[in-house]
mmCIF file of C-alpha atoms in Angstrom:
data_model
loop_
_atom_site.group_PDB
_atom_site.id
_atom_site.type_symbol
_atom_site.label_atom_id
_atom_site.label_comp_id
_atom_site.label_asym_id
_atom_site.label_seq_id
_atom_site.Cartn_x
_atom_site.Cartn_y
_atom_site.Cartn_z
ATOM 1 C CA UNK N 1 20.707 -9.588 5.919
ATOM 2 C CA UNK N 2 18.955 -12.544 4.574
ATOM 3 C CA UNK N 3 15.001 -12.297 5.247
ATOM 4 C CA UNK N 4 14.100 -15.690 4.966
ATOM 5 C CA UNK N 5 16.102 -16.210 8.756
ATOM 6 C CA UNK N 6 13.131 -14.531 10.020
ATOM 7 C CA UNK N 7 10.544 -16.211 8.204
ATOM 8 C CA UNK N 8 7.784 -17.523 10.731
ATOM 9 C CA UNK N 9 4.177 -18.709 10.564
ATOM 10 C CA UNK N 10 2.065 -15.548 9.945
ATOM 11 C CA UNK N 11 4.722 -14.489 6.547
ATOM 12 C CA UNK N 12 3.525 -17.661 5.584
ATOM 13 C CA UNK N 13 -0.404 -17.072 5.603
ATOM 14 C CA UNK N 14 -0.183 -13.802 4.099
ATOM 15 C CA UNK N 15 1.590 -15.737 1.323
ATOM 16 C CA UNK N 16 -0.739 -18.513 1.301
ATOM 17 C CA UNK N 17 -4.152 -16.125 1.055
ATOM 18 C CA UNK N 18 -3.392 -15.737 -2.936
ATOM 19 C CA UNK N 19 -3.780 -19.734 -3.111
ATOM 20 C CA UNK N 20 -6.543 -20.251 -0.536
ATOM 21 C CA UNK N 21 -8.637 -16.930 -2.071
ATOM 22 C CA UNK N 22 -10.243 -18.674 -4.792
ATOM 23 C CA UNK N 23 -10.594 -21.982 -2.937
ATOM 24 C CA UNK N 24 -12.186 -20.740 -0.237
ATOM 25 C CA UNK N 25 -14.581 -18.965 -2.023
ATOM 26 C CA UNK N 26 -16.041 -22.153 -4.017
ATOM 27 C CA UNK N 27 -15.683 -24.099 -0.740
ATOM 28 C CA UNK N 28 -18.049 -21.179 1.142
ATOM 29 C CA UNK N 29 -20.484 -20.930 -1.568
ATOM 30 C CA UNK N 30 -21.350 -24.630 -1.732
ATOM 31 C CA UNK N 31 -21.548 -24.281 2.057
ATOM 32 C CA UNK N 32 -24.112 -21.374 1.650
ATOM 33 C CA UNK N 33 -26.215 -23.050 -1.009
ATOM 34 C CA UNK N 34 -29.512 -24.099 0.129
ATOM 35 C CA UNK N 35 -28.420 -23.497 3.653
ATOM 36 C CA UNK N 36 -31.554 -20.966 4.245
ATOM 37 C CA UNK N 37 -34.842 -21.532 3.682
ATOM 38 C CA UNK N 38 -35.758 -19.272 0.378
ATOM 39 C CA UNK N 39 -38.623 -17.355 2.201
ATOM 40 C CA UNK N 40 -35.855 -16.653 5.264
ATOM 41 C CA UNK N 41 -33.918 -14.862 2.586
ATOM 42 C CA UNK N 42 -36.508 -12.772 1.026
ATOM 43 C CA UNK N 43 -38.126 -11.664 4.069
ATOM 44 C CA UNK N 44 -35.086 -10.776 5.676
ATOM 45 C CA UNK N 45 -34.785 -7.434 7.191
ATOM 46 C CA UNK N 46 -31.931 -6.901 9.312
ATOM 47 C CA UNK N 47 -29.074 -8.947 9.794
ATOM 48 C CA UNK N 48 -26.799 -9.025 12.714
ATOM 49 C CA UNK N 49 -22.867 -10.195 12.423
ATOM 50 C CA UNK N 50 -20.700 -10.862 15.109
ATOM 51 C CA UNK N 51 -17.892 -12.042 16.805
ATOM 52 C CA UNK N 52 -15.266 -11.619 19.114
ATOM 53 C CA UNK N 53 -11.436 -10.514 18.204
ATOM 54 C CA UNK N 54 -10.353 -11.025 14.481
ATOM 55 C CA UNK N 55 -14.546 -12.312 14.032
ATOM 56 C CA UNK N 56 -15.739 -9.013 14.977
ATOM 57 C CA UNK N 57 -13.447 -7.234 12.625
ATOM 58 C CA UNK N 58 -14.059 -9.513 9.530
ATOM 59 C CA UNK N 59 -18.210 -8.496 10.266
ATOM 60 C CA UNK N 60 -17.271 -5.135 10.867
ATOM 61 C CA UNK N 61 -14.964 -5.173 6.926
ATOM 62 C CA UNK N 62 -17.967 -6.693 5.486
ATOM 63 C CA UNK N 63 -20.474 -4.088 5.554
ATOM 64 C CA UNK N 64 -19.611 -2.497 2.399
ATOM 65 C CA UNK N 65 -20.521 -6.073 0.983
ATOM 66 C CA UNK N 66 -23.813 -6.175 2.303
ATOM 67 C CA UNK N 67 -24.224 -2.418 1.129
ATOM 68 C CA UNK N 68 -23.568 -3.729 -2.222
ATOM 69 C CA UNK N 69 -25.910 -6.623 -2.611
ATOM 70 C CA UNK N 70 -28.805 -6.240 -0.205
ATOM 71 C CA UNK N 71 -28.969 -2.264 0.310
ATOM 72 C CA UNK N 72 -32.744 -3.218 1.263
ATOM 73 C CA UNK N 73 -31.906 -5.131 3.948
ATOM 74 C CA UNK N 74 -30.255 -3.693 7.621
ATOM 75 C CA UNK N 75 -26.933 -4.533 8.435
ATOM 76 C CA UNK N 76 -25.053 -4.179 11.550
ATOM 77 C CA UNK N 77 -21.784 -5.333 13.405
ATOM 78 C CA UNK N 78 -21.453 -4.643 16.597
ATOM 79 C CA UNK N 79 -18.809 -6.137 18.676
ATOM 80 C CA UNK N 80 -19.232 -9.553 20.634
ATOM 81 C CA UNK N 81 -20.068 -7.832 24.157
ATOM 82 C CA UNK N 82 -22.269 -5.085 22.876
ATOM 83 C CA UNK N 83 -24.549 -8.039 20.584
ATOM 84 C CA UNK N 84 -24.542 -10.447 23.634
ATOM 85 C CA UNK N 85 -25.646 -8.224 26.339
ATOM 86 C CA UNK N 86 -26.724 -4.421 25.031
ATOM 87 C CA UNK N 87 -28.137 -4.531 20.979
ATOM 88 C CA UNK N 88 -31.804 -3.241 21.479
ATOM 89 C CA UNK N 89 -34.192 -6.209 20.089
ATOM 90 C CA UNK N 90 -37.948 -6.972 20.158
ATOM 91 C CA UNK N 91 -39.553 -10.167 21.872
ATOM 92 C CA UNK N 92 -39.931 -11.761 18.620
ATOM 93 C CA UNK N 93 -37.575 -11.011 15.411
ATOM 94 C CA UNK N 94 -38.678 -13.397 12.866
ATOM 95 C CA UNK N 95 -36.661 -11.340 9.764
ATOM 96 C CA UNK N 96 -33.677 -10.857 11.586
ATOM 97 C CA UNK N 97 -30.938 -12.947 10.157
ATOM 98 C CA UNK N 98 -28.258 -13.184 13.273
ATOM 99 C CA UNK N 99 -24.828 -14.681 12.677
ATOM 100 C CA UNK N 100 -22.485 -15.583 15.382
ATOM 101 C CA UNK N 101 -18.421 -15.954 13.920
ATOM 102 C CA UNK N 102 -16.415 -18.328 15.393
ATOM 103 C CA UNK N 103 -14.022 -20.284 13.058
ATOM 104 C CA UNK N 104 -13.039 -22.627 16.268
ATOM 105 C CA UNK N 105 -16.218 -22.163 17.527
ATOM 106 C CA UNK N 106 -15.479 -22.276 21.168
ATOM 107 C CA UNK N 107 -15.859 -18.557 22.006
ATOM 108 C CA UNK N 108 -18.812 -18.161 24.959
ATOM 109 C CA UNK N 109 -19.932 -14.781 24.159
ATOM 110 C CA UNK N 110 -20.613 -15.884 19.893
ATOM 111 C CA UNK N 111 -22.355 -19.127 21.191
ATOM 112 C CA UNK N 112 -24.196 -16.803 23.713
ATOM 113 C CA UNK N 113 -24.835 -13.905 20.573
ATOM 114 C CA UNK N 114 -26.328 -17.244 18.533
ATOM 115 C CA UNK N 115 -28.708 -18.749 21.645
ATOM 116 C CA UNK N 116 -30.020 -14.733 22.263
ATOM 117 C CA UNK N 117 -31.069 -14.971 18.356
ATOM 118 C CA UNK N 118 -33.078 -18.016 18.994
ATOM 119 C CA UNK N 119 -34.422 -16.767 22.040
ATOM 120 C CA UNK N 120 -35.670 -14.006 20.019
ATOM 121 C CA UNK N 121 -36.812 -15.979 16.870
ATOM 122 C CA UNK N 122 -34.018 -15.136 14.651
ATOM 123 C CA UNK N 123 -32.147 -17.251 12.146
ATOM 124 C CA UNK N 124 -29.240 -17.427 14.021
ATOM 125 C CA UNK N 125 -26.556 -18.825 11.842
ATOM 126 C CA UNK N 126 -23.021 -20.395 13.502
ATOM 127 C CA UNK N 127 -20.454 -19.261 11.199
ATOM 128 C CA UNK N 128 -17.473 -21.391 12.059
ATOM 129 C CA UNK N 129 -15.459 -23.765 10.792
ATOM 130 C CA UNK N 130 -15.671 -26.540 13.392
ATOM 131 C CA UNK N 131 -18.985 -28.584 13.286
ATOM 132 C CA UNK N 132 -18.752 -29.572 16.285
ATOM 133 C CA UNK N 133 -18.195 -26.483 18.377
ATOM 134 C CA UNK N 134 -20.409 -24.744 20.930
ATOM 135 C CA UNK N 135 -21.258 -22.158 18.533
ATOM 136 C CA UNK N 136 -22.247 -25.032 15.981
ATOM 137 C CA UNK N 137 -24.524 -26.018 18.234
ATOM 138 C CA UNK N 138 -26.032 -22.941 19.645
ATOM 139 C CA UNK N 139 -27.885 -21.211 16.493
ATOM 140 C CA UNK N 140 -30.372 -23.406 14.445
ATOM 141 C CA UNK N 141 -28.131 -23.279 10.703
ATOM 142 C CA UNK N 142 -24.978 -24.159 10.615
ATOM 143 C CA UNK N 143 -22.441 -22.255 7.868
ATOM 144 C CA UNK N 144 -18.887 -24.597 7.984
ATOM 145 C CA UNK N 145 -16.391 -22.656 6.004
ATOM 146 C CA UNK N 146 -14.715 -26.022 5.223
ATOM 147 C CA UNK N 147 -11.635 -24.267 4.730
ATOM 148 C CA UNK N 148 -8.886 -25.811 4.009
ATOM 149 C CA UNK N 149 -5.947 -27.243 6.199
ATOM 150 C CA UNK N 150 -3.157 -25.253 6.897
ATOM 151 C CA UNK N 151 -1.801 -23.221 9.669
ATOM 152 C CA UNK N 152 -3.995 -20.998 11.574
ATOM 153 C CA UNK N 153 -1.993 -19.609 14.227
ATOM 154 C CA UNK N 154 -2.526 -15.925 14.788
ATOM 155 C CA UNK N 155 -5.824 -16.340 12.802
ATOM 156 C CA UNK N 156 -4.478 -14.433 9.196
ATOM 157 C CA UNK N 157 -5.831 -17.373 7.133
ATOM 158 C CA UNK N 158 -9.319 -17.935 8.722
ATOM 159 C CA UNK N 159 -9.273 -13.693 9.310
ATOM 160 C CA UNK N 160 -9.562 -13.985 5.397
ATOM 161 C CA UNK N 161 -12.148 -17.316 5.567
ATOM 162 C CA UNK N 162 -14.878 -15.147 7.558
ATOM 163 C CA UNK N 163 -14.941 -12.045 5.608
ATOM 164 C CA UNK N 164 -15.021 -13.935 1.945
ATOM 165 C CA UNK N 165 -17.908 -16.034 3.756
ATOM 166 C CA UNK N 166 -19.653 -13.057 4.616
ATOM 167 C CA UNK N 167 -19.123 -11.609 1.175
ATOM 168 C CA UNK N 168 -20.893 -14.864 0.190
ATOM 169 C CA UNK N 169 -23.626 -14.634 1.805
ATOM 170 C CA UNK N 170 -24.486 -11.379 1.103
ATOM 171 C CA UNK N 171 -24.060 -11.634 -2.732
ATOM 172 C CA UNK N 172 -26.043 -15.254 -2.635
ATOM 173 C CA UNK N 173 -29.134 -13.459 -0.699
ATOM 174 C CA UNK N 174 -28.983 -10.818 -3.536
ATOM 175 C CA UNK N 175 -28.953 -13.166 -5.718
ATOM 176 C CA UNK N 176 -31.914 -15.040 -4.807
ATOM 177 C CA UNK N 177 -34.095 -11.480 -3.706
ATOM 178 C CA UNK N 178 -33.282 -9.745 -6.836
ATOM 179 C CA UNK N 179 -32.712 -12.673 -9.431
ATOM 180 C CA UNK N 180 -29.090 -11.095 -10.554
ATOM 181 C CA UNK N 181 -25.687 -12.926 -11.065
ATOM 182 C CA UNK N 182 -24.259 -11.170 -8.157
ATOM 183 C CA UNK N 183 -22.074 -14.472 -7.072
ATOM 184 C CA UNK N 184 -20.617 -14.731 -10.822
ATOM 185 C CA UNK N 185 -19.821 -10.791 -10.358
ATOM 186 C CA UNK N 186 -18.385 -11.463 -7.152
ATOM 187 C CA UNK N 187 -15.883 -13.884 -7.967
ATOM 188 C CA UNK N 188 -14.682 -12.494 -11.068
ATOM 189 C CA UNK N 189 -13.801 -9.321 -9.189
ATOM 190 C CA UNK N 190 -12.005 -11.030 -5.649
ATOM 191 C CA UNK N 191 -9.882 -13.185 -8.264
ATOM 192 C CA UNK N 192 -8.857 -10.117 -10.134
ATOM 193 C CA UNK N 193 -8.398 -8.119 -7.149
ATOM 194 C CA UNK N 194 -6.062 -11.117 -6.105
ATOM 195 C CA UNK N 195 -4.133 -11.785 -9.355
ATOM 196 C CA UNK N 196 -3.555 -7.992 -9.042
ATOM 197 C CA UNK N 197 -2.619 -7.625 -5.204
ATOM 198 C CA UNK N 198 -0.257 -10.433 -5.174
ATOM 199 C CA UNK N 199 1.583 -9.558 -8.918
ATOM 200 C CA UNK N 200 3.848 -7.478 -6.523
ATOM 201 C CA UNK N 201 3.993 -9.484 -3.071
ATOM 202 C CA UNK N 202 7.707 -10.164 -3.127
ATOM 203 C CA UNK N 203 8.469 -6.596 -3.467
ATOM 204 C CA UNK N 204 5.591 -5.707 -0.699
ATOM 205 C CA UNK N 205 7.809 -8.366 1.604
ATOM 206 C CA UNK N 206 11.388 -7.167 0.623
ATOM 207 C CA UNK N 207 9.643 -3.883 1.429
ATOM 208 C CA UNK N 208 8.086 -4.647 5.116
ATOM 209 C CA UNK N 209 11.381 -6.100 5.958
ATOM 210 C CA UNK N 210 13.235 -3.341 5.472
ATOM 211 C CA UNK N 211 11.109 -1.457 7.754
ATOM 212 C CA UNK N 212 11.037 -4.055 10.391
ATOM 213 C CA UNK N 213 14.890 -3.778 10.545
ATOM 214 C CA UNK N 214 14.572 -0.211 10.502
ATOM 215 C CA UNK N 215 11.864 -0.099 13.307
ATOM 216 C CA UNK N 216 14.392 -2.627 15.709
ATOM 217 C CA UNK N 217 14.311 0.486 18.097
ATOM 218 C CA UNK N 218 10.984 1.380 17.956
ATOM 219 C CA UNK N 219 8.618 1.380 21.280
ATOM 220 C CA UNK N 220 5.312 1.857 19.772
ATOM 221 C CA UNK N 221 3.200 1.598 17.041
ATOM 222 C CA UNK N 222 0.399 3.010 15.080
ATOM 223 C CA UNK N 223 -2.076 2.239 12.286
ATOM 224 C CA UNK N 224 -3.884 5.493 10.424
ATOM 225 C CA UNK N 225 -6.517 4.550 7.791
ATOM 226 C CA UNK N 226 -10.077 5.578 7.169
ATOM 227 C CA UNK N 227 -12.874 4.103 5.645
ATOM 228 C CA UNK N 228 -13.337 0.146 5.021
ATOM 229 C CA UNK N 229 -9.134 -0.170 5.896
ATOM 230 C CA UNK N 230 -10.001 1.338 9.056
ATOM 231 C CA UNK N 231 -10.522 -2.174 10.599
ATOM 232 C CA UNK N 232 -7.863 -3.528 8.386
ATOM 233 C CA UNK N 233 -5.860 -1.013 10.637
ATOM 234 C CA UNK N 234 -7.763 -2.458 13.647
ATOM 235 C CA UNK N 235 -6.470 -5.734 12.362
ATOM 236 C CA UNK N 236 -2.832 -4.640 12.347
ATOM 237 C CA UNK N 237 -2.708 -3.844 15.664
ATOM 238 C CA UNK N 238 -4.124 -7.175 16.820
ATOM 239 C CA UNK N 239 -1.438 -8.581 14.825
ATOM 240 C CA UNK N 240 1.055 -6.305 16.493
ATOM 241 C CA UNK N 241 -0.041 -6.842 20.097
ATOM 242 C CA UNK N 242 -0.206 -11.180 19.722
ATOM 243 C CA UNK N 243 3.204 -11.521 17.774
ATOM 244 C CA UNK N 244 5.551 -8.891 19.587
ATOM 245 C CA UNK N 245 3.742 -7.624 22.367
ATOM 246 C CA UNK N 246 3.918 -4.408 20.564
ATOM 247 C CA UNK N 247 1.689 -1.506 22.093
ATOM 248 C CA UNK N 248 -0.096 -0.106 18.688
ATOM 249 C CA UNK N 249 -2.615 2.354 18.326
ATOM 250 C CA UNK N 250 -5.393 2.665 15.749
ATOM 251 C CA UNK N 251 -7.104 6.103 14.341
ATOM 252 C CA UNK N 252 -8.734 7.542 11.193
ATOM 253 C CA UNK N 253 -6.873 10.971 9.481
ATOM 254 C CA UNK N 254 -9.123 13.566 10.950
ATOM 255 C CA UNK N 255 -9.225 12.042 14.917
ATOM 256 C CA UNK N 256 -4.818 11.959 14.249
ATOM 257 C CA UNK N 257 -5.382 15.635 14.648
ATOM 258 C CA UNK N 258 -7.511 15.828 17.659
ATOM 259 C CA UNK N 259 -5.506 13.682 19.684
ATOM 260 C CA UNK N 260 -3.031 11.155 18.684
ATOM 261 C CA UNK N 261 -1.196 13.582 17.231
ATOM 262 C CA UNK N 262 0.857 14.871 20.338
ATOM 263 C CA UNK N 263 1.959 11.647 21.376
ATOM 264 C CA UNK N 264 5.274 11.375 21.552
ATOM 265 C CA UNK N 265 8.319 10.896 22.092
ATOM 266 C CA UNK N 266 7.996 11.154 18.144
ATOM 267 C CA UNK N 267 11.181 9.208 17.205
ATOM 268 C CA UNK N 268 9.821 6.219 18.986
ATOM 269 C CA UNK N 269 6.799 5.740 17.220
ATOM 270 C CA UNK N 270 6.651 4.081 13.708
ATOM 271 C CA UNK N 271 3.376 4.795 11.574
ATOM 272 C CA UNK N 272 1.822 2.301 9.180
ATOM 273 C CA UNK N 273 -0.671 4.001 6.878
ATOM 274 C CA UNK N 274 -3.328 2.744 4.457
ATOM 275 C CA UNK N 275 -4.679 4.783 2.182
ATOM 276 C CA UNK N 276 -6.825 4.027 -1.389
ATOM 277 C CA UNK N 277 -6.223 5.932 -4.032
ATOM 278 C CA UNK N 278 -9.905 5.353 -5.073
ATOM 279 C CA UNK N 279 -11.124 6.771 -1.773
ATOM 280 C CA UNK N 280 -12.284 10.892 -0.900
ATOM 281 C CA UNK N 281 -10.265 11.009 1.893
ATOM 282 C CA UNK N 282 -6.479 11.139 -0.113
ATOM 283 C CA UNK N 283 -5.678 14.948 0.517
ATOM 284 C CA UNK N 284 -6.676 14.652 4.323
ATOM 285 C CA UNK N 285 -4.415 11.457 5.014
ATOM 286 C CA UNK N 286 -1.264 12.783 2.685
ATOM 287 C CA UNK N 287 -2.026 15.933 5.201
ATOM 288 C CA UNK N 288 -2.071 13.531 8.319
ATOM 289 C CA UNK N 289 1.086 12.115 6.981
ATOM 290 C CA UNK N 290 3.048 14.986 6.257
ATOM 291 C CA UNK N 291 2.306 16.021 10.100
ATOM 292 C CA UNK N 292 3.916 12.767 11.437
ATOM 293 C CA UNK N 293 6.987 13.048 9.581
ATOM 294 C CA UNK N 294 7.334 17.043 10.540
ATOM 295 C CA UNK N 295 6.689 15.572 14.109
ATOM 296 C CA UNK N 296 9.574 13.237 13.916
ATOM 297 C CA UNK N 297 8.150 10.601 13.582
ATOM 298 C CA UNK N 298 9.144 7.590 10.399
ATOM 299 C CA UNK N 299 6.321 6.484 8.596
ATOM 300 C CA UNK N 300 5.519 3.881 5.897
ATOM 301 C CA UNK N 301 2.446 4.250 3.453
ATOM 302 C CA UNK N 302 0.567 1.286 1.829
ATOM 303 C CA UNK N 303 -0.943 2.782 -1.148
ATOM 304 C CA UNK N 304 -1.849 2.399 -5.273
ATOM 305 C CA UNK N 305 -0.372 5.696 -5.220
ATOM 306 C CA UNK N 306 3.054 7.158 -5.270
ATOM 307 C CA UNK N 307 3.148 9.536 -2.218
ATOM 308 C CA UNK N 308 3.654 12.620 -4.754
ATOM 309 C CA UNK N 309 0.597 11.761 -6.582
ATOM 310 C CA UNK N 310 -1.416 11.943 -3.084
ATOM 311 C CA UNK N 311 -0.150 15.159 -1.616
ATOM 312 C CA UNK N 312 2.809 13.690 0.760
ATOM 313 C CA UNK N 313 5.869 16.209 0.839
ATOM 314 C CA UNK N 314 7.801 14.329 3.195
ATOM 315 C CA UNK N 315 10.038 11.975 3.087
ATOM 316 C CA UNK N 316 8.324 8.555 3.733
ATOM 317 C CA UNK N 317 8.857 4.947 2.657
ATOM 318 C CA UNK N 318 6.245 3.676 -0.098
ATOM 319 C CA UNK N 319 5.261 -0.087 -0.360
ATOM 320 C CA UNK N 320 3.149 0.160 -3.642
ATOM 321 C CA UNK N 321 -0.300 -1.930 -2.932
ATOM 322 C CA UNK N 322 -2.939 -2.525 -5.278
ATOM 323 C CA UNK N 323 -6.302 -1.757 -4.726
ATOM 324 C CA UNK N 324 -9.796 -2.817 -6.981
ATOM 325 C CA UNK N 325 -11.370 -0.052 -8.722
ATOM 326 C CA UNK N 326 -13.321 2.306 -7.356
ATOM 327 C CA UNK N 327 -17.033 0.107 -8.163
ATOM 328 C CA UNK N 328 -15.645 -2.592 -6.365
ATOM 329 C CA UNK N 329 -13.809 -0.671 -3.218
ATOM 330 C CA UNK N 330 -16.267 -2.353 -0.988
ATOM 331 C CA UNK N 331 -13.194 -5.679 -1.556
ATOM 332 C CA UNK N 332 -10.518 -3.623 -0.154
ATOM 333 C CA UNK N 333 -10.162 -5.309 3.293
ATOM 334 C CA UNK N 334 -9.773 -8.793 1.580
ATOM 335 C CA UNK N 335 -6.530 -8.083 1.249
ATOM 336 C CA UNK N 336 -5.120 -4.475 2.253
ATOM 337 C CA UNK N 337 -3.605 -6.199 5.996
ATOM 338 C CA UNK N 338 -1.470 -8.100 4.064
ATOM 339 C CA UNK N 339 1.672 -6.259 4.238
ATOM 340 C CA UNK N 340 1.422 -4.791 7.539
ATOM 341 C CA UNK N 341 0.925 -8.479 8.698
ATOM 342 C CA UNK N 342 4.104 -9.388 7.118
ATOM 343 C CA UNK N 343 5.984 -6.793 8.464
ATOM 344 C CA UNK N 344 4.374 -7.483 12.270
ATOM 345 C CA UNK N 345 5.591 -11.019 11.453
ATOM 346 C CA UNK N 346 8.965 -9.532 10.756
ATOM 347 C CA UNK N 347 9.003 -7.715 13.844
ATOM 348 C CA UNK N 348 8.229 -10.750 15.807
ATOM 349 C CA UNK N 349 10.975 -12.763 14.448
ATOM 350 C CA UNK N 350 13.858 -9.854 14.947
ATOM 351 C CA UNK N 351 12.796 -8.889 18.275
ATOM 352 C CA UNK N 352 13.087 -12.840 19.381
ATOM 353 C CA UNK N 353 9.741 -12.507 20.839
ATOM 354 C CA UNK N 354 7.079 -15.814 20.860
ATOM 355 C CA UNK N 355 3.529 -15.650 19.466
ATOM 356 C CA UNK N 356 1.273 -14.779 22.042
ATOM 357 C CA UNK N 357 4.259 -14.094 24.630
ATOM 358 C CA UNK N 358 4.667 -18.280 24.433
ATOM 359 C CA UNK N 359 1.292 -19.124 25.679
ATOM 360 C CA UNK N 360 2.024 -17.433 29.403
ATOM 361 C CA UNK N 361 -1.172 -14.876 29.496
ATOM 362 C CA UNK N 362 -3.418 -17.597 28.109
ATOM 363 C CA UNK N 363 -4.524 -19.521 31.762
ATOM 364 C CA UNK N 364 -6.027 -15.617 32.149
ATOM 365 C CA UNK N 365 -7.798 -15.336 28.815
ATOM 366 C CA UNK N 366 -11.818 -16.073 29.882
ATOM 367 C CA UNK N 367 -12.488 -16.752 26.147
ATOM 368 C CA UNK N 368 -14.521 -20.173 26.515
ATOM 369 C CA UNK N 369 -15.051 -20.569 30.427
ATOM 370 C CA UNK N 370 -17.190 -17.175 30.877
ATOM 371 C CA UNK N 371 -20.962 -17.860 31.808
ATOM 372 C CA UNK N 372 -23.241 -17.341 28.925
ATOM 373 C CA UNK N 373 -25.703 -14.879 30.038
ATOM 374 C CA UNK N 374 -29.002 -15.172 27.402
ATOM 375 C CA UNK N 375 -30.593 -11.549 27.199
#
């Protein structure tokens, strides 16, 4: 069967991230530069990130960044609700460094996450990619992505804008509090990560198509990863849920055994699994693994590692996925949704299903009309 009769929109921005990458990482660090105030940066203390959907997840992925270049410096990401109406703050938070993700900017709980950082004497930075959105004008900096025109439908490409803008930032704070190249670092790494993740893309898509006509019969879904590709995972099933309607669960190796584990019935459930070679968690996921195929269940494993080398005894299906070395693990998520994206985009295509069920659910989606609430 010929693939490209089920090309569609999201194929296309997982294909398209290997020539935005670079791009949007030169567009994001001219954005950056000289955006803060030099003393903001080096008294910083704790920096919130959030957003809502896909916005949370790309603050969530970029932790490990932050980790890297300002370990000195507090970072959290808690989800859009929990920042807006629950994080613990003091009356006045003059080294907190707040930023509010919204690449269209309309979202009312990130514009109300950005006015509750005023409020409380943050810098609360709009990270977004519309200037002239609610969130643009709710914080007192404004970070435009600037990214580049293309199709943003199902949010892949600007899923990939917010993360390498976070990345950004946190290596150009470092840079300036410590006095080190970290930007130069950075980008030498993401653009060999991404010459080396997308050497083998058309075999990753022959690959997920495969396994999307395999899966034709499948009724549910489910993501097992740990670690940084734990929201990757999270990501997946976003994916999964918007483009086929797809019910698809999300859990780490060790909480597979505790519950997920006796769902069932087993030959109705397909299992997407990311797993690093670099990481410590290899002999409990190849475990995790083998227990889903005994169970019945077919599974698929995105790895740098042949499912031999990692412990797997079973028979699965291996889509071979680069991965950065271990020093630089903290890049993973840049890029490890790719092929489950393509083969949710796939899915979409053979199942005849619309994006977002055709637009029907959206007249019930609060996303811009909720009252802000500032706490």
């Amino acid at each position: 069967m010929n693939k490209m009769y089920f090309n569609n929109g999201l194929r296309l921005q997982c294909l398209d991230v290997e020539e935005l990458c670079m791009e949007q990482f030169r567009r994001s660090v001219a954005s950056f530069h000289n955006l803060l105030p030099i003393e903001k940066i080096k008294s910083a203390k704790r920096i919130i990130a959030s957003g809502a959907g896909d916005s949370f997840l790309a603050a969530a992925e970029s932790k490990g960044a932050f980790a890297r270049y300002l370990p000195d410096v507090r970072y959290e990401a808690p989800s859009g609700i929990e920042a807006g109406r629950y994080l613990e703050m003091e009356e006045e938070e003059p080294d907190t460094i707040m930023v509010g993700i919204s690449v269209g900017g309309g979202t009312a709980r990130v514009s109300e996450i950005l006015r509750r950082g005023v409020k409380h004497g943050c810098c609360a930075i709009a990270l977004t990619d519309n200037p002239n959105s609610l969130a643009a004008h709710s914080g007192n900096y404004l970070y435009h992505t600037n990214t580049p025109v293309g199709d943003n439908i199902s949010g892949l490409r600007t899923y990939y804008v917010s993360m390498i803008s976070l990345y950004v930032m946190a290596a150009a704070m470092g840079e300036v509090r410590t006095g080190k190249p970290f930007l130069k670092e950075l980008e030498q790494q993401v653009e060999k990560y991404r010459n080396e993740f997308f050497r083998n893309i058309s075999q990753m898509d022959d690959i997920c198509f495969e396994k999307a006509l395999a899966w034709r019969e499948k009724k549910y879904f489910e993501v097992t990863a740990d670690g940084p590709m734990f929201w990757c995972g999270r990501f997946l099933s976003a994916k999964m849920a918007e483009l086929s309607g797809d019910v698809c669960s999300v859990i780490d190796s060790e909480n597979y055994f505790h519950v997920n584990g006796i769902l069932y019935p087993a030959g109705e459930i397909g299992e997407m699994n990311l797993v690093s070679g670099c990481d410590e968690n290899v002999d409990r996921i190849a475990e995790t693994i083998n227990s889903q195929v005994r169970a019945g269940r077919d599974a698929i494993v995105f790895s740098d590692l042949e499912p031999v080398g990692m412990g797997i005894t079973q028979q699965v299906t291996w889509c071979p996925m680069a991965v950065p070395e271990k020093e630089y693990s903290f890049l993973l998520p840049l890029f490890a949704y790719i092929p489950g994206s393509i083969l949710a985009s796939y899915r979409a295509t053979l199942m005849g299903e619309p994006f977002f069920r055709g637009g029907s659910g959206m007249p019930y989606m609060t996303l811009g009309s909720n009252p802000i609430q500032v706490i």
